[in-house]
PDB file of N, CA and C in Angstrom:
ATOM      1  N   MET A   1     -20.142   7.193 -15.567  1.00 50.00           N
ATOM      2  CA  MET A   1     -18.919   6.734 -14.794  1.00 50.00           C
ATOM      3  C   MET A   1     -18.836   7.689 -13.413  1.00 50.00           C
ATOM      4  N   ASN A   2     -18.076   6.880 -12.360  1.00 64.00           N
ATOM      5  CA  ASN A   2     -18.024   7.418 -11.191  1.00 64.00           C
ATOM      6  C   ASN A   2     -16.922   8.371 -11.379  1.00 64.00           C
ATOM      7  N   ASN A   3     -16.774   9.489 -10.543  1.00 70.00           N
ATOM      8  CA  ASN A   3     -15.447  10.539 -10.800  1.00 70.00           C
ATOM      9  C   ASN A   3     -15.190  10.217  -8.922  1.00 70.00           C
ATOM     10  N   ILE A   4     -14.273   9.869  -8.723  1.00 72.00           N
ATOM     11  CA  ILE A   4     -13.535   9.618  -7.965  1.00 72.00           C
ATOM     12  C   ILE A   4     -12.584  10.769  -7.332  1.00 72.00           C
ATOM     13  N   THR A   5     -12.265  11.862  -8.392  1.00 76.00           N
ATOM     14  CA  THR A   5     -11.137  12.765  -8.045  1.00 76.00           C
ATOM     15  C   THR A   5     -11.224  13.396  -6.935  1.00 76.00           C
ATOM     16  N   LYS A   6     -12.454  13.117  -6.501  1.00 82.00           N
ATOM     17  CA  LYS A   6     -12.611  14.432  -5.296  1.00 82.00           C
ATOM     18  C   LYS A   6     -12.371  13.584  -4.063  1.00 82.00           C
ATOM     19  N   ARG A   7     -12.271  12.430  -4.306  1.00 85.00           N
ATOM     20  CA  ARG A   7     -11.688  11.027  -2.835  1.00 85.00           C
ATOM     21  C   ARG A   7     -10.495  11.325  -2.927  1.00 85.00           C
ATOM     22  N   LEU A   8      -9.633  11.913  -3.700  1.00 90.00           N
ATOM     23  CA  LEU A   8      -8.122  11.142  -3.768  1.00 90.00           C
ATOM     24  C   LEU A   8      -7.580  12.268  -2.953  1.00 90.00           C
ATOM     25  N   ARG A   9      -7.639  12.339  -1.616  1.00 91.00           N
ATOM     26  CA  ARG A   9      -7.249  13.901  -0.874  1.00 91.00           C
ATOM     27  C   ARG A   9      -5.463  13.488  -0.268  1.00 91.00           C
ATOM     28  N   HIS A  10      -5.323  12.098  -0.026  1.00 94.00           N
ATOM     29  CA  HIS A  10      -3.438  12.181   0.387  1.00 94.00           C
ATOM     30  C   HIS A  10      -2.758  11.697  -0.490  1.00 94.00           C
ATOM     31  N   PHE A  11      -1.364  12.573   0.120  1.00 95.00           N
ATOM     32  CA  PHE A  11      -0.677  12.074  -0.607  1.00 95.00           C
ATOM     33  C   PHE A  11       0.274  10.890  -0.365  1.00 95.00           C
ATOM     34  N   VAL A  12       0.323  10.015  -1.104  1.00 97.00           N
ATOM     35  CA  VAL A  12       1.056   9.128  -0.013  1.00 97.00           C
ATOM     36  C   VAL A  12       2.451   8.442  -1.547  1.00 97.00           C
ATOM     37  N   GLU A  13       3.670   7.747  -0.769  1.00 96.00           N
ATOM     38  CA  GLU A  13       4.326   7.607  -1.517  1.00 96.00           C
ATOM     39  C   GLU A  13       4.569   6.001  -2.087  1.00 96.00           C
ATOM     40  N   VAL A  14       4.738   5.631  -3.326  1.00 96.00           N
ATOM     41  CA  VAL A  14       4.902   4.409  -4.192  1.00 96.00           C
ATOM     42  C   VAL A  14       5.887   3.959  -3.491  1.00 96.00           C
ATOM     43  N   TRP A  15       6.354   2.751  -2.957  1.00 96.00           N
ATOM     44  CA  TRP A  15       7.597   1.883  -3.026  1.00 96.00           C
ATOM     45  C   TRP A  15       7.827   0.801  -3.602  1.00 96.00           C
ATOM     46  N   HIS A  16       8.829   0.104  -4.319  1.00 94.00           N
ATOM     47  CA  HIS A  16       8.957  -1.144  -4.648  1.00 94.00           C
ATOM     48  C   HIS A  16      10.381  -1.465  -4.801  1.00 94.00           C
ATOM     49  N   MET A  17      10.245  -3.019  -4.617  1.00 92.00           N
ATOM     50  CA  MET A  17      11.838  -3.610  -4.391  1.00 92.00           C
ATOM     51  C   MET A  17      12.619  -3.729  -5.573  1.00 92.00           C
ATOM     52  N   VAL A  18      13.319  -3.818  -5.703  1.00 92.00           N
ATOM     53  CA  VAL A  18      14.296  -3.620  -6.992  1.00 92.00           C
ATOM     54  C   VAL A  18      15.488  -4.766  -7.068  1.00 92.00           C
ATOM     55  N   ASP A  19      16.406  -5.395  -7.611  1.00 91.00           N
ATOM     56  CA  ASP A  19      17.216  -5.951  -7.113  1.00 91.00           C
ATOM     57  C   ASP A  19      18.108  -5.662  -7.738  1.00 91.00           C
ATOM     58  N   GLY A  20      19.161  -6.063  -5.852  1.00 90.00           N
ATOM     59  CA  GLY A  20      20.806  -5.143  -6.161  1.00 90.00           C
ATOM     60  C   GLY A  20      21.622  -5.868  -5.242  1.00 90.00           C
ATOM     61  N   LYS A  21      22.925  -5.495  -5.069  1.00 89.00           N
ATOM     62  CA  LYS A  21      23.950  -6.463  -4.344  1.00 89.00           C
ATOM     63  C   LYS A  21      24.148  -5.521  -3.211  1.00 89.00           C
ATOM     64  N   ASN A  22      24.522  -6.631  -1.799  1.00 86.00           N
ATOM     65  CA  ASN A  22      24.805  -5.874  -0.695  1.00 86.00           C
ATOM     66  C   ASN A  22      26.024  -5.958  -0.709  1.00 86.00           C
ATOM     67  N   GLU A  23      26.750  -5.300   0.922  1.00 87.00           N
ATOM     68  CA  GLU A  23      28.315  -5.256   0.975  1.00 87.00           C
ATOM     69  C   GLU A  23      29.013  -6.521   0.570  1.00 87.00           C
ATOM     70  N   LEU A  24      28.147  -7.844  -0.020  1.00 87.00           N
ATOM     71  CA  LEU A  24      29.231  -9.035   0.274  1.00 87.00           C
ATOM     72  C   LEU A  24      29.375  -9.035  -0.901  1.00 87.00           C
ATOM     73  N   GLY A  25      28.606  -8.169  -1.703  1.00 86.00           N
ATOM     74  CA  GLY A  25      28.041  -9.166  -3.367  1.00 86.00           C
ATOM     75  C   GLY A  25      27.085 -10.218  -3.651  1.00 86.00           C
ATOM     76  N   GLU A  26      25.961 -10.292  -2.389  1.00 89.00           N
ATOM     77  CA  GLU A  26      25.474 -11.085  -2.256  1.00 89.00           C
ATOM     78  C   GLU A  26      23.899 -10.476  -3.086  1.00 89.00           C
ATOM     79  N   ASN A  27      23.041 -11.098  -4.128  1.00 91.00           N
ATOM     80  CA  ASN A  27      21.544 -10.847  -4.633  1.00 91.00           C
ATOM     81  C   ASN A  27      20.825 -10.461  -3.567  1.00 91.00           C
ATOM     82  N   GLU A  28      20.109  -9.293  -3.592  1.00 93.00           N
ATOM     83  CA  GLU A  28      19.420  -8.861  -2.735  1.00 93.00           C
ATOM     84  C   GLU A  28      18.111  -7.851  -3.317  1.00 93.00           C
ATOM     85  N   LYS A  29      16.981  -7.797  -2.370  1.00 91.00           N
ATOM     86  CA  LYS A  29      15.982  -6.746  -2.825  1.00 91.00           C
ATOM     87  C   LYS A  29      15.990  -5.757  -1.826  1.00 91.00           C
ATOM     88  N   ILE A  30      15.750  -4.300  -2.511  1.00 91.00           N
ATOM     89  CA  ILE A  30      16.511  -3.236  -1.879  1.00 91.00           C
ATOM     90  C   ILE A  30      15.032  -2.022  -2.516  1.00 91.00           C
ATOM     91  N   PRO A  31      14.421  -1.643  -1.280  1.00 93.00           N
ATOM     92  CA  PRO A  31      13.165  -0.583  -1.261  1.00 93.00           C
ATOM     93  C   PRO A  31      13.982   0.396  -1.956  1.00 93.00           C
ATOM     94  N   GLN A  32      12.913   1.052  -3.438  1.00 94.00           N
ATOM     95  CA  GLN A  32      13.428   2.163  -3.901  1.00 94.00           C
ATOM     96  C   GLN A  32      11.953   3.065  -3.957  1.00 94.00           C
ATOM     97  N   ARG A  33      11.962   4.188  -3.864  1.00 95.00           N
ATOM     98  CA  ARG A  33      10.605   5.249  -3.943  1.00 95.00           C
ATOM     99  C   ARG A  33      10.405   4.753  -5.442  1.00 95.00           C
ATOM    100  N   LEU A  34       9.532   4.944  -5.565  1.00 95.00           N
ATOM    101  CA  LEU A  34       8.553   4.715  -7.239  1.00 95.00           C
ATOM    102  C   LEU A  34       8.252   6.158  -7.314  1.00 95.00           C
ATOM    103  N   LYS A  35       7.525   6.796  -6.536  1.00 95.00           N
ATOM    104  CA  LYS A  35       6.658   8.006  -7.110  1.00 95.00           C
ATOM    105  C   LYS A  35       5.661   8.421  -6.045  1.00 95.00           C
ATOM    106  N   ASN A  36       4.958   9.333  -6.138  1.00 96.00           N
ATOM    107  CA  ASN A  36       4.155  10.163  -5.021  1.00 96.00           C
ATOM    108  C   ASN A  36       2.800  10.230  -6.048  1.00 96.00           C
ATOM    109  N   VAL A  37       1.675   9.850  -5.175  1.00 96.00           N
ATOM    110  CA  VAL A  37       0.272   9.515  -6.043  1.00 96.00           C
ATOM    111  C   VAL A  37      -0.838  10.138  -4.951  1.00 96.00           C
ATOM    112  N   PHE A  38      -1.447  10.601  -5.391  1.00 96.00           N
ATOM    113  CA  PHE A  38      -2.693  10.656  -4.470  1.00 96.00           C
ATOM    114  C   PHE A  38      -3.735   9.330  -4.294  1.00 96.00           C
ATOM    115  N   SER A  39      -4.355   9.344  -3.158  1.00 96.00           N
ATOM    116  CA  SER A  39      -5.038   8.160  -2.670  1.00 96.00           C
ATOM    117  C   SER A  39      -6.270   8.359  -1.854  1.00 96.00           C
ATOM    118  N   GLU A  40      -6.993   7.757  -1.885  1.00 94.00           N
ATOM    119  CA  GLU A  40      -7.654   7.708  -0.588  1.00 94.00           C
ATOM    120  C   GLU A  40      -7.697   6.381  -0.090  1.00 94.00           C
ATOM    121  N   ILE A  41      -7.721   6.777   1.833  1.00 95.00           N
ATOM    122  CA  ILE A  41      -7.450   5.881   2.246  1.00 95.00           C
ATOM    123  C   ILE A  41      -8.677   5.532   3.044  1.00 95.00           C
ATOM    124  N   VAL A  42      -9.003   4.264   3.957  1.00 95.00           N
ATOM    125  CA  VAL A  42     -10.047   3.948   4.157  1.00 95.00           C
ATOM    126  C   VAL A  42      -9.459   3.085   5.332  1.00 95.00           C
ATOM    127  N   PRO A  43      -9.741   3.385   6.740  1.00 95.00           N
ATOM    128  CA  PRO A  43      -9.689   1.972   7.511  1.00 95.00           C
ATOM    129  C   PRO A  43     -10.505   1.218   7.513  1.00 95.00           C
ATOM    130  N   GLN A  44      -9.824  -0.471   7.829  1.00 95.00           N
ATOM    131  CA  GLN A  44     -11.053  -1.976   7.550  1.00 95.00           C
ATOM    132  C   GLN A  44     -11.162  -2.272   8.627  1.00 95.00           C
ATOM    133  N   ASN A  45     -10.134  -2.809   9.558  1.00 92.00           N
ATOM    134  CA  ASN A  45     -10.536  -3.586  10.655  1.00 92.00           C
ATOM    135  C   ASN A  45      -8.912  -3.189  11.269  1.00 92.00           C
ATOM    136  N   SER A  46      -8.889  -3.654  12.603  1.00 91.00           N
ATOM    137  CA  SER A  46      -7.725  -3.287  13.329  1.00 91.00           C
ATOM    138  C   SER A  46      -8.022  -4.726  14.806  1.00 91.00           C
ATOM    139  N   SER A  47      -7.164  -5.412  14.794  1.00 89.00           N
ATOM    140  CA  SER A  47      -6.631  -6.318  15.728  1.00 89.00           C
ATOM    141  C   SER A  47      -5.588  -6.158  16.731  1.00 89.00           C
ATOM    142  N   VAL A  48      -5.645  -7.268  17.907  1.00 88.00           N
ATOM    143  CA  VAL A  48      -4.789  -7.418  18.901  1.00 88.00           C
ATOM    144  C   VAL A  48      -4.542  -8.681  19.105  1.00 88.00           C
ATOM    145  N   LYS A  49      -3.049  -9.026  18.681  1.00 82.00           N
ATOM    146  CA  LYS A  49      -2.718 -10.156  18.422  1.00 82.00           C
ATOM    147  C   LYS A  49      -1.370 -10.081  19.677  1.00 82.00           C
ATOM    148  N   GLN A  50      -1.527 -11.443  20.484  1.00 81.00           N
ATOM    149  CA  GLN A  50      -0.791 -11.525  21.447  1.00 81.00           C
ATOM    150  C   GLN A  50       0.474 -13.074  21.212  1.00 81.00           C
ATOM    151  N   GLY A  51       1.486 -11.929  21.492  1.00 76.00           N
ATOM    152  CA  GLY A  51       2.556 -13.198  20.676  1.00 76.00           C
ATOM    153  C   GLY A  51       3.348 -13.772  22.164  1.00 76.00           C
ATOM    154  N   GLN A  52       4.907 -14.327  21.618  1.00 77.00           N
ATOM    155  CA  GLN A  52       5.237 -14.782  23.150  1.00 77.00           C
ATOM    156  C   GLN A  52       6.023 -14.117  23.973  1.00 77.00           C
ATOM    157  N   ALA A  53       6.197 -13.999  25.435  1.00 76.00           N
ATOM    158  CA  ALA A  53       6.555 -13.587  26.240  1.00 76.00           C
ATOM    159  C   ALA A  53       5.853 -12.857  26.393  1.00 76.00           C
ATOM    160  N   GLU A  54       4.746 -12.274  26.702  1.00 77.00           N
ATOM    161  CA  GLU A  54       3.442 -11.268  27.083  1.00 77.00           C
ATOM    162  C   GLU A  54       3.931 -10.020  25.964  1.00 77.00           C
ATOM    163  N   THR A  55       4.407 -10.401  24.716  1.00 81.00           N
ATOM    164  CA  THR A  55       4.239  -9.190  23.786  1.00 81.00           C
ATOM    165  C   THR A  55       2.580  -8.661  23.011  1.00 81.00           C
ATOM    166  N   GLU A  56       2.201  -7.683  22.430  1.00 83.00           N
ATOM    167  CA  GLU A  56       1.245  -7.518  22.156  1.00 83.00           C
ATOM    168  C   GLU A  56       1.963  -6.510  21.031  1.00 83.00           C
ATOM    169  N   SER A  57       0.836  -7.383  19.825  1.00 84.00           N
ATOM    170  CA  SER A  57       1.460  -6.651  18.374  1.00 84.00           C
ATOM    171  C   SER A  57      -0.407  -5.915  17.761  1.00 84.00           C
ATOM    172  N   ASN A  58       0.156  -4.814  17.709  1.00 89.00           N
ATOM    173  CA  ASN A  58      -1.384  -4.295  16.326  1.00 89.00           C
ATOM    174  C   ASN A  58      -1.685  -4.134  15.298  1.00 89.00           C
ATOM    175  N   GLU A  59      -2.800  -5.010  14.638  1.00 90.00           N
ATOM    176  CA  GLU A  59      -2.572  -5.419  12.900  1.00 90.00           C
ATOM    177  C   GLU A  59      -3.684  -3.874  12.877  1.00 90.00           C
ATOM    178  N   HIS A  60      -3.514  -3.391  11.575  1.00 93.00           N
ATOM    179  CA  HIS A  60      -4.781  -2.189  11.214  1.00 93.00           C
ATOM    180  C   HIS A  60      -4.740  -2.187   9.709  1.00 93.00           C
ATOM    181  N   GLN A  61      -5.698  -2.783   8.904  1.00 96.00           N
ATOM    182  CA  GLN A  61      -5.851  -2.865   7.911  1.00 96.00           C
ATOM    183  C   GLN A  61      -6.681  -2.037   7.217  1.00 96.00           C
ATOM    184  N   PHE A  62      -6.282  -1.304   6.065  1.00 97.00           N
ATOM    185  CA  PHE A  62      -6.452  -0.495   5.456  1.00 97.00           C
ATOM    186  C   PHE A  62      -6.886  -0.397   3.789  1.00 97.00           C
ATOM    187  N   LYS A  63      -8.087   0.171   3.229  1.00 96.00           N
ATOM    188  CA  LYS A  63      -8.131   0.214   1.643  1.00 96.00           C
ATOM    189  C   LYS A  63      -7.498   1.439   0.908  1.00 96.00           C
ATOM    190  N   PHE A  64      -6.755   1.196   0.498  1.00 96.00           N
ATOM    191  CA  PHE A  64      -5.858   2.335  -0.408  1.00 96.00           C
ATOM    192  C   PHE A  64      -6.766   2.445  -1.834  1.00 96.00           C
ATOM    193  N   THR A  65      -6.987   3.634  -2.483  1.00 94.00           N
ATOM    194  CA  THR A  65      -8.130   3.356  -3.654  1.00 94.00           C
ATOM    195  C   THR A  65      -7.074   4.568  -4.613  1.00 94.00           C
ATOM    196  N   PHE A  66      -6.794   4.293  -5.514  1.00 93.00           N
ATOM    197  CA  PHE A  66      -6.216   5.030  -6.642  1.00 93.00           C
ATOM    198  C   PHE A  66      -6.589   4.752  -7.864  1.00 93.00           C
ATOM    199  N   ARG A  67      -6.527   6.106  -8.931  1.00 92.00           N
ATOM    200  CA  ARG A  67      -5.996   6.029 -10.134  1.00 92.00           C
ATOM    201  C   ARG A  67      -5.445   5.031 -10.439  1.00 92.00           C
ATOM    202  N   ARG A  68      -6.062   3.987 -11.778  1.00 89.00           N
ATOM    203  CA  ARG A  68      -5.147   2.609 -12.218  1.00 89.00           C
ATOM    204  C   ARG A  68      -4.457   2.997 -12.954  1.00 89.00           C
ATOM    205  N   LYS A  69      -3.942   4.644 -13.671  1.00 90.00           N
ATOM    206  CA  LYS A  69      -2.946   4.105 -14.207  1.00 90.00           C
ATOM    207  C   LYS A  69      -1.570   4.917 -13.426  1.00 90.00           C
ATOM    208  N   SER A  70      -2.313   5.430 -12.292  1.00 91.00           N
ATOM    209  CA  SER A  70      -1.042   5.548 -10.957  1.00 91.00           C
ATOM    210  C   SER A  70      -0.029   4.995 -10.680  1.00 91.00           C
ATOM    211  N   VAL A  71      -0.934   3.923 -10.769  1.00 91.00           N
ATOM    212  CA  VAL A  71       0.225   2.714 -10.094  1.00 91.00           C
ATOM    213  C   VAL A  71       0.149   1.089 -11.154  1.00 91.00           C
ATOM    214  N   LEU A  72       0.313   1.590 -12.168  1.00 90.00           N
ATOM    215  CA  LEU A  72       0.651   0.247 -12.715  1.00 90.00           C
ATOM    216  C   LEU A  72       1.593  -0.902 -12.409  1.00 90.00           C
ATOM    217  N   GLY A  73       1.304  -1.897 -13.069  1.00 89.00           N
ATOM    218  CA  GLY A  73       2.318  -3.054 -12.383  1.00 89.00           C
ATOM    219  C   GLY A  73       2.273  -3.063 -10.980  1.00 89.00           C
ATOM    220  N   ILE A  74       1.455  -3.101 -10.499  1.00 92.00           N
ATOM    221  CA  ILE A  74       1.728  -3.297  -8.835  1.00 92.00           C
ATOM    222  C   ILE A  74       2.048  -4.787  -8.377  1.00 92.00           C
ATOM    223  N   GLN A  75       2.907  -4.680  -7.199  1.00 92.00           N
ATOM    224  CA  GLN A  75       2.952  -6.694  -7.194  1.00 92.00           C
ATOM    225  C   GLN A  75       2.719  -6.253  -5.485  1.00 92.00           C
ATOM    226  N   LYS A  76       2.627  -7.559  -5.177  1.00 92.00           N
ATOM    227  CA  LYS A  76       2.748  -7.802  -3.713  1.00 92.00           C
ATOM    228  C   LYS A  76       3.791  -7.179  -2.732  1.00 92.00           C
ATOM    229  N   ASP A  77       4.794  -7.255  -3.442  1.00 92.00           N
ATOM    230  CA  ASP A  77       6.052  -6.541  -2.472  1.00 92.00           C
ATOM    231  C   ASP A  77       6.273  -5.370  -2.713  1.00 92.00           C
ATOM    232  N   TRP A  78       4.735  -4.627  -3.026  1.00 94.00           N
ATOM    233  CA  TRP A  78       5.585  -2.991  -3.114  1.00 94.00           C
ATOM    234  C   TRP A  78       4.622  -2.271  -1.588  1.00 94.00           C
ATOM    235  N   PHE A  79       4.775  -1.298  -1.070  1.00 95.00           N
ATOM    236  CA  PHE A  79       4.342  -0.732   0.259  1.00 95.00           C
ATOM    237  C   PHE A  79       4.173   0.497   0.270  1.00 95.00           C
ATOM    238  N   PHE A  80       3.532   1.134   0.907  1.00 96.00           N
ATOM    239  CA  PHE A  80       3.307   2.660   0.805  1.00 96.00           C
ATOM    240  C   PHE A  80       3.642   3.082   2.003  1.00 96.00           C
ATOM    241  N   VAL A  81       4.103   5.062   2.089  1.00 95.00           N
ATOM    242  CA  VAL A  81       3.800   5.435   3.302  1.00 95.00           C
ATOM    243  C   VAL A  81       3.451   6.801   3.163  1.00 95.00           C
ATOM    244  N   PHE A  82       2.919   6.742   4.301  1.00 95.00           N
ATOM    245  CA  PHE A  82       2.098   8.047   4.472  1.00 95.00           C
ATOM    246  C   PHE A  82       2.221   8.456   6.117  1.00 95.00           C
ATOM    247  N   GLU A  83       2.401   9.696   5.791  1.00 93.00           N
ATOM    248  CA  GLU A  83       2.960  10.209   7.132  1.00 93.00           C
ATOM    249  C   GLU A  83       3.687   9.472   8.050  1.00 93.00           C
ATOM    250  N   GLY A  84       5.069   9.034   7.003  1.00 93.00           N
ATOM    251  CA  GLY A  84       6.216   8.649   8.150  1.00 93.00           C
ATOM    252  C   GLY A  84       5.443   7.119   8.493  1.00 93.00           C
ATOM    253  N   LEU A  85       4.489   6.055   8.474  1.00 93.00           N
ATOM    254  CA  LEU A  85       4.125   5.288   8.307  1.00 93.00           C
ATOM    255  C   LEU A  85       4.381   4.028   7.170  1.00 93.00           C
ATOM    256  N   LYS A  86       4.443   3.075   7.435  1.00 94.00           N
ATOM    257  CA  LYS A  86       4.449   2.002   6.042  1.00 94.00           C
ATOM    258  C   LYS A  86       3.166   1.123   6.435  1.00 94.00           C
ATOM    259  N   TYR A  87       2.499   0.862   5.087  1.00 96.00           N
ATOM    260  CA  TYR A  87       1.409   0.117   4.996  1.00 96.00           C
ATOM    261  C   TYR A  87       2.073  -1.086   3.633  1.00 96.00           C
ATOM    262  N   GLU A  88       1.702  -2.315   4.050  1.00 95.00           N
ATOM    263  CA  GLU A  88       2.435  -3.207   3.292  1.00 95.00           C
ATOM    264  C   GLU A  88       1.205  -4.111   2.508  1.00 95.00           C
ATOM    265  N   VAL A  89       1.390  -3.778   0.671  1.00 95.00           N
ATOM    266  CA  VAL A  89       0.494  -4.645  -0.140  1.00 95.00           C
ATOM    267  C   VAL A  89      -0.251  -5.771   0.825  1.00 95.00           C
ATOM    268  N   VAL A  90      -1.202  -5.964   0.829  1.00 95.00           N
ATOM    269  CA  VAL A  90      -1.678  -8.061   0.845  1.00 95.00           C
ATOM    270  C   VAL A  90      -2.577  -7.869   0.009  1.00 95.00           C
ATOM    271  N   TYR A  91      -3.193  -7.587  -1.097  1.00 95.00           N
ATOM    272  CA  TYR A  91      -3.975  -7.599  -2.412  1.00 95.00           C
ATOM    273  C   TYR A  91      -4.745  -6.497  -2.701  1.00 95.00           C
ATOM    274  N   PHE A  92      -4.761  -6.602  -4.033  1.00 95.00           N
ATOM    275  CA  PHE A  92      -5.484  -5.733  -5.073  1.00 95.00           C
ATOM    276  C   PHE A  92      -6.596  -6.313  -5.539  1.00 95.00           C
ATOM    277  N   ASN A  93      -7.366  -5.394  -5.845  1.00 93.00           N
ATOM    278  CA  ASN A  93      -8.537  -5.730  -6.712  1.00 93.00           C
ATOM    279  C   ASN A  93      -8.291  -4.326  -8.023  1.00 93.00           C
ATOM    280  N   ARG A  94      -8.976  -5.080  -9.585  1.00 89.00           N
ATOM    281  CA  ARG A  94      -9.333  -3.803  -9.881  1.00 89.00           C
ATOM    282  C   ARG A  94     -10.789  -3.401 -10.143  1.00 89.00           C
ATOM    283  N   ASP A  95     -11.004  -2.252 -10.855  1.00 84.00           N
ATOM    284  CA  ASP A  95     -12.725  -1.795 -10.729  1.00 84.00           C
ATOM    285  C   ASP A  95     -12.992  -2.190 -12.290  1.00 84.00           C
ATOM    286  N   PHE A  96     -13.652  -3.753 -12.071  1.00 86.00           N
ATOM    287  CA  PHE A  96     -14.354  -3.982 -13.737  1.00 86.00           C
ATOM    288  C   PHE A  96     -15.086  -3.604 -14.191  1.00 86.00           C
ATOM    289  N   LYS A  97     -16.085  -2.149 -13.385  1.00 84.00           N
ATOM    290  CA  LYS A  97     -17.134  -1.917 -14.042  1.00 84.00           C
ATOM    291  C   LYS A  97     -16.556  -0.730 -15.009  1.00 84.00           C
ATOM    292  N   ASP A  98     -16.000   0.593 -14.065  1.00 82.00           N
ATOM    293  CA  ASP A  98     -15.760   1.348 -14.968  1.00 82.00           C
ATOM    294  C   ASP A  98     -14.044   1.831 -15.297  1.00 82.00           C
ATOM    295  N   ASN A  99     -13.317   0.695 -15.161  1.00 85.00           N
ATOM    296  CA  ASN A  99     -12.160   0.721 -15.126  1.00 85.00           C
ATOM    297  C   ASN A  99     -11.064   1.845 -15.214  1.00 85.00           C
ATOM    298  N   GLN A 100     -11.535   1.938 -13.740  1.00 87.00           N
ATOM    299  CA  GLN A 100     -10.743   3.600 -13.645  1.00 87.00           C
ATOM    300  C   GLN A 100     -10.147   3.922 -12.352  1.00 87.00           C
ATOM    301  N   PHE A 101     -10.120   2.789 -11.197  1.00 90.00           N
ATOM    302  CA  PHE A 101      -9.187   3.098 -10.491  1.00 90.00           C
ATOM    303  C   PHE A 101      -9.126   1.203  -9.938  1.00 90.00           C
ATOM    304  N   ILE A 102      -8.481   1.443  -8.892  1.00 93.00           N
ATOM    305  CA  ILE A 102      -7.789   0.277  -7.979  1.00 93.00           C
ATOM    306  C   ILE A 102      -7.917   0.608  -6.691  1.00 93.00           C
ATOM    307  N   GLU A 103      -8.123  -0.916  -6.193  1.00 94.00           N
ATOM    308  CA  GLU A 103      -8.432  -0.599  -4.446  1.00 94.00           C
ATOM    309  C   GLU A 103      -7.136  -1.659  -3.896  1.00 94.00           C
ATOM    310  N   VAL A 104      -6.495  -0.980  -3.052  1.00 95.00           N
ATOM    311  CA  VAL A 104      -5.283  -2.054  -2.878  1.00 95.00           C
ATOM    312  C   VAL A 104      -5.265  -2.125  -1.348  1.00 95.00           C
ATOM    313  N   PHE A 105      -5.229  -3.182  -0.790  1.00 96.00           N
ATOM    314  CA  PHE A 105      -5.207  -3.819   0.655  1.00 96.00           C
ATOM    315  C   PHE A 105      -4.339  -3.843   1.378  1.00 96.00           C
ATOM    316  N   CYS A 106      -3.926  -2.903   2.467  1.00 96.00           N
ATOM    317  CA  CYS A 106      -2.566  -2.959   2.864  1.00 96.00           C
ATOM    318  C   CYS A 106      -2.839  -3.232   4.578  1.00 96.00           C
ATOM    319  N   LYS A 107      -1.981  -3.854   5.101  1.00 95.00           N
ATOM    320  CA  LYS A 107      -2.101  -3.793   6.690  1.00 95.00           C
ATOM    321  C   LYS A 107      -0.606  -3.012   7.232  1.00 95.00           C
ATOM    322  N   ARG A 108      -0.513  -2.642   8.443  1.00 92.00           N
ATOM    323  CA  ARG A 108       0.223  -2.005   9.593  1.00 92.00           C
ATOM    324  C   ARG A 108       0.309  -2.653  10.530  1.00 92.00           C
ATOM    325  N   ILE A 109       1.723  -2.923  11.201  1.00 80.00           N
ATOM    326  CA  ILE A 109       1.601  -3.491  12.059  1.00 80.00           C
ATOM    327  C   ILE A 109       2.356  -2.676  13.145  1.00 80.00           C
ATOM    328  N   GLU A 110       1.923  -2.589  14.466  1.00 80.00           N
ATOM    329  CA  GLU A 110       2.761  -1.992  15.397  1.00 80.00           C
ATOM    330  C   GLU A 110       2.845  -2.671  16.398  1.00 80.00           C
ATOM    331  N   GLU A 111       4.499  -2.837  16.877  1.00 68.00           N
ATOM    332  CA  GLU A 111       4.758  -3.812  17.795  1.00 68.00           C
ATOM    333  C   GLU A 111       4.852  -3.716  19.073  1.00 68.00           C
TER     334      GLU A 111
END
């Protein structure tokens, strides 16, 4: 088995969305911190996008690698916070060979 423990050196906050009510009594999704876990973060890709009115945004893509049992039940509406920056989940893949970790591909947008 491939031991990835020595590569998990970034302490990341894991957030998920829960159902709640706002001040008007309407149903909405509210972000709630689930836990802190160790992860490996690898940059994948970066791009500059031109918007309307001569605005630019930078989109960065990253791969987060977690132990499989540390992020059970992951969903696409989850996000991670590392060093004050928010990383939104795009998609995730299980390790089918060793069943030891999960790879989560995220994006960070700077406007």
